[in-house]
Structures are given as C-alpha cells and as structure tokens.
Amino acid sequence: MFFGSICTSVEARDLIQTLYHADYTPDADDEIPRFSLDGELGVLLNTGNTSASTIKAAMNADHETENWSSLYFAELLYKESGTPTTERDVSAQRFFASAQFDYKLLSPGRRLFMYSDIEDDRFTGYDHRASLAAGYSQRVWRNEDSEFRYSIGPGYTFVEAEEENDLLINDGIIVRASAEYKYFWRSGARLRQFLSTEAGDENTRSRSETSLSANVFGSLAMKLSFILNHETATAEDVDALSTETSVALVYQFF
C-alpha cells in the first residue's frame, strides 16, 4: 500500500511537469552531485649565457548540483630573465581568477548565469581590473564525443589604472559573451576551444584559448595551449595583441 502511494505520487509529479513543460526532461547525462578539480603547472629554467625562469600555474574546478553548474578558474604567470652580468628583470607577472554560476532552468541545458573575474597584470598599465556580468547561458549539447555551451549578458567592468596611465580608466557598462567547445577522444585526449569578449564604449577585451591534452598515466596529463589576448585600447608601450604558447603537466585531484 505504501509502495503504491509512492508510485502514484511520482507519476502525478511527472504528469504535472509534462502538462506545464511539454519539453521537460531531466539532465540525465550529468552525474549529480559532481565535483572535479585539476591543477596545471609549467616551469622553464634557463642557465648559462641567458638566465631565465618562467612559471605558469592554474587551477580548474567544476561543480555540478541539481540546480547549479559552477565553474572556477585561477591562473598565475611569472617570468624573469637576465645575463650573468646584469640583474634579472621581471618581464611577466599576471594573476587572473574567475567564477561562473549557472542556475538551471526547467528546459534542459538552459540556464541563467552570474559571472565575475579579477585580473592583476603588471605590464598592461592597470593596477587591477574586475568584471561582473549576468544573463542567459545554454549548454547546446553534450554527448560522449563533444560538448558546446555559450553565455551572453550585460555587465560592468571596474578599472584601477596606474598613476602614469590615467587615460586608461575606461570602466563602465559592457556586454560579455563567451563560448566553449570540447571534443573527447576515447583514448582520453581532449580538445578545448574557448572564446570570450567584453565589449564596452572605451575598450573591448577578447580572449581565445586553444588547448590539447593527452593522458600520460593515471590522473596525469600533458597539455599544450595557445592563447590570444586582444584589446582595442591600451597604453602607448603595450601591444594590442599578446600571444602565449605553453606546455604543462595537468593533474586531476578529483
């Protein structure tokens, strides 16, 4: 009798969902709850006629619950170089962190998102920058071979320029859009293409990241990345386009 009541209750709930949301189906392709965390590290050390060291580290986390899909990212880049007769100079020093929270709507794959980031780059003319955005996102598809998602919405960017670059104070309203495509091979290799842009009246920032990773053994993988960063308004001694190519080891903790 008790079992029959439970079945009747479940059937009634499914019937209500069908009547009010004809296209409703649960996100059955997600293991819920799910949390994954991986760390990335690349180190290059030179000695001899040229003394140099480059360190790139990153952390990636993906948290999936019944109602939320959350992405976290943090990245550190540091580089210094010199010669035996000169002091070593820092030529790159950058920290970037971002988080995106997607609230799942009843229609599968459709969400409302909230996004925030902060950047501290010593060689862009800014003391620090931060952005906030919110809007609509959608996971268009996800299967065994590939996945594609995008998001778009309005936001606001906060800029703190260095004292000698007061003209770079271009904070204000922006429109942020991003898209991510992933392809998976049965061997465990993965291709990822990520694009984002933040368009405002004074400046437009765009980023493209292409990466290919392959398992070495167990939870350890090798990752090759190519990154493009472009801005329409920069300081006089800063190039509008910067590129970065790196090879790093990635370890999946969870």
Short mmCIF file of C-alpha atoms in Angstrom, two decimals:
data_model
loop_
_atom_site.label_atom_id
_atom_site.label_comp_id
_atom_site.label_asym_id
_atom_site.label_seq_id
_atom_site.Cartn_x
_atom_site.Cartn_y
_atom_site.Cartn_z
CA MET A 1 0.00 0.00 0.00
CA PHE A 2 2.82 2.40 0.93
CA PHE A 3 4.78 1.50 -2.22
CA GLY A 4 1.70 2.09 -4.35
CA SER A 5 1.24 5.56 -2.84
CA ILE A 6 4.85 6.47 -3.67
CA CYS A 7 4.45 5.32 -7.28
CA THR A 8 1.22 7.29 -7.61
CA SER A 9 2.93 10.42 -6.23
CA VAL A 10 5.86 10.09 -8.66
CA GLU A 11 3.54 9.54 -11.62
CA ALA A 12 1.45 12.58 -10.64
CA ARG A 13 4.57 14.78 -10.40
CA ASP A 14 5.78 13.58 -13.82
CA LEU A 15 2.33 14.26 -15.28
CA ILE A 16 2.30 17.83 -13.90
CA GLN A 17 5.77 18.50 -15.33
CA THR A 18 4.66 17.15 -18.71
CA LEU A 19 1.50 19.27 -18.77
CA TYR A 20 3.17 22.54 -17.80
CA HIS A 21 6.53 21.92 -19.57
CA ALA A 22 5.98 19.75 -22.60
CA ASP A 23 9.71 19.65 -23.45
CA TYR A 24 10.83 18.91 -19.89
CA THR A 25 13.39 16.13 -19.42
CA PRO A 26 15.90 15.89 -16.58
CA ASP A 27 19.63 16.42 -17.17
CA ALA A 28 20.27 12.70 -17.12
CA ASP A 29 23.73 12.99 -18.70
CA ASP A 30 25.17 14.60 -15.54
CA GLU A 31 26.40 12.73 -12.50
CA ILE A 32 24.86 14.80 -9.68
CA PRO A 33 26.37 15.85 -7.39
CA ARG A 34 29.79 16.06 -9.05
CA PHE A 35 32.97 17.96 -8.24
CA SER A 36 36.19 17.90 -10.24
CA LEU A 37 39.45 19.74 -9.57
CA ASP A 38 42.66 19.74 -11.57
CA GLY A 39 45.92 21.63 -11.28
CA GLU A 40 48.28 22.73 -14.05
CA LEU A 41 51.99 23.52 -13.74
CA GLY A 42 54.60 24.50 -16.31
CA VAL A 43 58.18 25.51 -15.41
CA LEU A 44 61.06 26.62 -17.66
CA LEU A 45 64.54 27.32 -16.24
CA ASN A 46 67.50 28.60 -18.30
CA THR A 47 71.13 28.97 -17.14
CA GLY A 48 74.33 29.97 -18.87
CA ASN A 49 74.60 32.95 -21.22
CA THR A 50 70.96 33.75 -20.52
CA SER A 51 69.44 33.19 -17.10
CA ALA A 52 65.65 32.96 -17.13
CA SER A 53 62.77 31.31 -15.33
CA THR A 54 59.12 31.04 -16.26
CA ILE A 55 56.35 29.62 -14.11
CA LYS A 56 52.74 29.10 -15.13
CA ALA A 57 50.25 27.56 -12.72
CA ALA A 58 46.48 27.18 -12.94
CA MET A 59 43.58 25.59 -11.09
CA ASN A 60 40.30 24.48 -12.66
CA ALA A 61 37.20 23.34 -10.79
CA ASP A 62 33.77 22.18 -11.98
CA HIS A 63 30.91 21.74 -9.52
CA GLU A 64 27.61 20.23 -10.62
CA THR A 65 24.50 20.04 -8.44
CA GLU A 66 20.83 19.51 -9.18
CA ASN A 67 20.13 23.23 -9.60
CA TRP A 68 23.56 24.80 -10.23
CA SER A 69 26.51 24.35 -12.56
CA SER A 70 29.58 26.25 -11.35
CA LEU A 71 32.99 26.83 -12.94
CA TYR A 72 36.06 28.21 -11.13
CA PHE A 73 39.41 29.18 -12.64
CA ALA A 74 42.65 30.75 -11.36
CA GLU A 75 45.90 31.35 -13.23
CA LEU A 76 49.36 32.69 -12.33
CA LEU A 77 52.11 33.61 -14.81
CA TYR A 78 55.58 34.81 -13.77
CA LYS A 79 58.72 35.31 -15.86
CA GLU A 80 62.11 36.90 -15.22
CA SER A 81 65.35 36.92 -17.23
CA GLY A 82 68.85 38.39 -17.31
CA THR A 83 72.51 37.69 -18.09
CA PRO A 84 75.48 36.80 -15.87
CA THR A 85 76.50 40.49 -15.85
CA THR A 86 73.07 42.05 -15.33
CA GLU A 87 70.32 41.72 -12.78
CA ARG A 88 67.31 39.59 -13.59
CA ASP A 89 64.30 41.66 -14.65
CA VAL A 90 60.67 40.62 -14.34
CA SER A 91 59.07 40.57 -17.81
CA ALA A 92 55.69 38.99 -16.98
CA GLN A 93 53.62 38.93 -13.81
CA ARG A 94 49.94 38.19 -14.05
CA PHE A 95 47.20 36.79 -11.83
CA PHE A 96 43.68 36.08 -13.06
CA ALA A 97 40.71 34.43 -11.35
CA SER A 98 37.11 33.92 -12.48
CA ALA A 99 33.92 32.17 -11.42
CA GLN A 100 30.67 31.50 -13.25
CA PHE A 101 27.47 30.21 -11.65
CA ASP A 102 24.72 28.84 -13.90
CA TYR A 103 21.24 28.34 -12.45
CA LYS A 104 19.46 25.54 -14.30
CA LEU A 105 16.04 26.27 -15.75
CA LEU A 106 13.41 23.60 -16.33
CA SER A 107 14.27 23.26 -20.02
CA PRO A 108 17.36 21.03 -20.24
CA GLY A 109 20.61 22.87 -20.95
CA ARG A 110 19.15 26.36 -20.44
CA ARG A 111 20.43 28.47 -17.57
CA LEU A 112 20.76 31.94 -16.09
CA PHE A 113 24.35 32.84 -15.29
CA MET A 114 26.33 35.13 -13.00
CA TYR A 115 29.99 35.78 -13.78
CA SER A 116 32.84 37.62 -12.03
CA ASP A 117 36.59 37.93 -12.58
CA ILE A 118 39.60 39.88 -11.33
CA GLU A 119 42.93 40.47 -13.06
CA ASP A 120 46.23 41.89 -11.82
CA ASP A 121 48.74 42.24 -14.68
CA ARG A 122 51.85 44.28 -14.03
CA PHE A 123 52.55 45.00 -17.71
CA THR A 124 49.23 46.29 -19.07
CA GLY A 125 49.19 49.75 -17.47
CA TYR A 126 46.49 48.71 -14.99
CA ASP A 127 46.83 48.23 -11.27
CA HIS A 128 43.93 45.78 -11.40
CA ARG A 129 40.67 45.14 -13.25
CA ALA A 130 37.46 43.33 -12.36
CA SER A 131 34.23 42.47 -14.19
CA LEU A 132 30.71 41.41 -13.25
CA ALA A 133 28.11 40.09 -15.69
CA ALA A 134 24.80 38.22 -15.71
CA GLY A 135 22.47 36.91 -18.39
CA TYR A 136 21.50 33.80 -20.33
CA SER A 137 23.58 30.69 -20.95
CA GLN A 138 22.90 27.41 -22.68
CA ARG A 139 24.59 24.06 -22.98
CA VAL A 140 23.55 23.37 -26.56
CA TRP A 141 24.61 19.73 -26.48
CA ARG A 142 26.67 17.26 -24.55
CA ASN A 143 27.38 13.67 -25.57
CA GLU A 144 30.18 11.10 -25.40
CA ASP A 145 32.23 12.88 -28.09
CA SER A 146 31.72 16.61 -27.65
CA GLU A 147 30.13 19.48 -25.75
CA PHE A 148 29.21 23.06 -26.64
CA ARG A 149 28.00 25.89 -24.38
CA TYR A 150 27.71 29.66 -24.57
CA SER A 151 26.62 32.63 -22.46
CA ILE A 152 25.77 36.27 -23.14
CA GLY A 153 24.62 39.16 -20.98
CA PRO A 154 25.27 42.71 -19.76
CA GLY A 155 27.73 43.62 -17.05
CA TYR A 156 30.08 46.21 -15.63
CA THR A 157 33.87 46.46 -15.55
CA PHE A 158 35.88 48.16 -12.78
CA VAL A 159 39.30 49.56 -13.68
CA GLU A 160 42.09 50.91 -11.50
CA ALA A 161 44.87 52.27 -13.74
CA GLU A 162 48.43 53.05 -12.72
CA GLU A 163 49.15 56.69 -11.88
CA GLU A 164 51.00 57.37 -15.14
CA ASN A 165 48.17 55.87 -17.22
CA ASP A 166 45.13 57.83 -16.09
CA LEU A 167 43.72 57.80 -19.62
CA LEU A 168 43.15 54.03 -19.30
CA ILE A 169 40.33 54.48 -16.79
CA ASN A 170 37.65 53.03 -19.08
CA ASP A 171 35.35 51.31 -16.61
CA GLY A 172 31.67 51.17 -17.41
CA ILE A 173 28.88 49.04 -18.84
CA ILE A 174 29.91 46.08 -21.00
CA VAL A 175 28.34 43.19 -22.88
CA ARG A 176 30.05 39.88 -22.15
CA ALA A 177 29.80 36.83 -24.40
CA SER A 178 31.63 33.52 -24.24
CA ALA A 179 31.57 30.16 -26.00
CA GLU A 180 33.28 26.87 -25.22
CA TYR A 181 33.66 23.74 -27.34
CA LYS A 182 35.16 20.44 -26.16
CA TYR A 183 35.92 17.27 -28.09
CA PHE A 184 36.78 13.98 -26.39
CA TRP A 185 38.67 11.01 -27.81
CA ARG A 186 38.19 7.51 -26.47
CA SER A 187 41.90 7.44 -25.60
CA GLY A 188 41.31 10.21 -23.06
CA ALA A 189 42.73 13.05 -25.16
CA ARG A 190 40.73 16.30 -25.17
CA LEU A 191 40.48 19.35 -27.39
CA ARG A 192 39.13 22.62 -25.95
CA GLN A 193 38.37 25.90 -27.72
CA PHE A 194 37.28 28.85 -25.60
CA LEU A 195 36.34 32.34 -26.81
CA SER A 196 35.23 35.36 -24.77
CA THR A 197 34.77 39.08 -25.30
CA GLU A 198 33.84 42.03 -23.11
CA ALA A 199 32.70 44.95 -25.25
CA GLY A 200 32.38 48.46 -23.81
CA ASP A 201 32.34 52.04 -25.09
CA GLU A 202 36.03 52.66 -24.36
CA ASN A 203 37.61 49.23 -24.68
CA THR A 204 36.89 45.72 -25.92
CA ARG A 205 38.79 42.78 -24.47
CA SER A 206 38.83 39.44 -26.28
CA ARG A 207 40.45 36.12 -25.42
CA SER A 208 40.91 32.89 -27.35
CA GLU A 209 42.32 29.74 -25.80
CA THR A 210 43.01 26.56 -27.77
CA SER A 211 44.31 23.57 -25.84
CA LEU A 212 45.00 19.90 -26.48
CA SER A 213 45.61 17.49 -23.62
CA ALA A 214 46.52 13.81 -23.58
CA ASN A 215 46.78 11.37 -20.69
CA VAL A 216 50.29 10.35 -19.66
CA PHE A 217 49.26 7.85 -16.99
CA GLY A 218 46.61 7.70 -14.31
CA SER A 219 45.42 11.20 -13.38
CA LEU A 220 48.41 12.92 -15.03
CA ALA A 221 48.09 14.56 -18.47
CA MET A 222 50.22 16.71 -20.79
CA LYS A 223 48.61 19.92 -22.07
CA LEU A 224 49.57 22.16 -24.99
CA SER A 225 47.92 25.61 -25.01
CA PHE A 226 47.84 28.59 -27.35
CA ILE A 227 46.27 31.82 -26.01
CA LEU A 228 45.45 35.09 -27.75
CA ASN A 229 44.55 38.26 -25.84
CA HIS A 230 43.45 41.41 -27.67
CA GLU A 231 42.37 44.89 -26.53
CA THR A 232 41.24 47.89 -28.54
CA ALA A 233 42.53 50.50 -26.03
CA THR A 234 45.96 50.01 -24.46
CA ALA A 235 48.83 52.10 -23.10
CA GLU A 236 51.30 53.51 -25.64
CA ASP A 237 54.02 50.95 -24.83
CA VAL A 238 51.63 47.94 -24.69
CA ASP A 239 50.78 45.89 -27.79
CA ALA A 240 47.10 45.39 -28.56
CA LEU A 241 47.65 41.67 -29.24
CA SER A 242 49.57 39.29 -27.00
CA THR A 243 50.10 35.56 -27.51
CA GLU A 244 51.14 32.76 -25.22
CA THR A 245 52.17 29.19 -26.04
CA SER A 246 52.81 26.75 -23.21
CA VAL A 247 53.28 23.09 -22.39
CA ALA A 248 52.30 21.98 -18.90
CA LEU A 249 51.51 18.95 -16.78
CA VAL A 250 47.94 18.65 -15.52
CA TYR A 251 46.97 16.55 -12.51
CA GLN A 252 43.35 15.72 -11.75
CA PHE A 253 42.80 15.66 -7.99
CA PHE A 254 39.11 14.73 -8.14
#
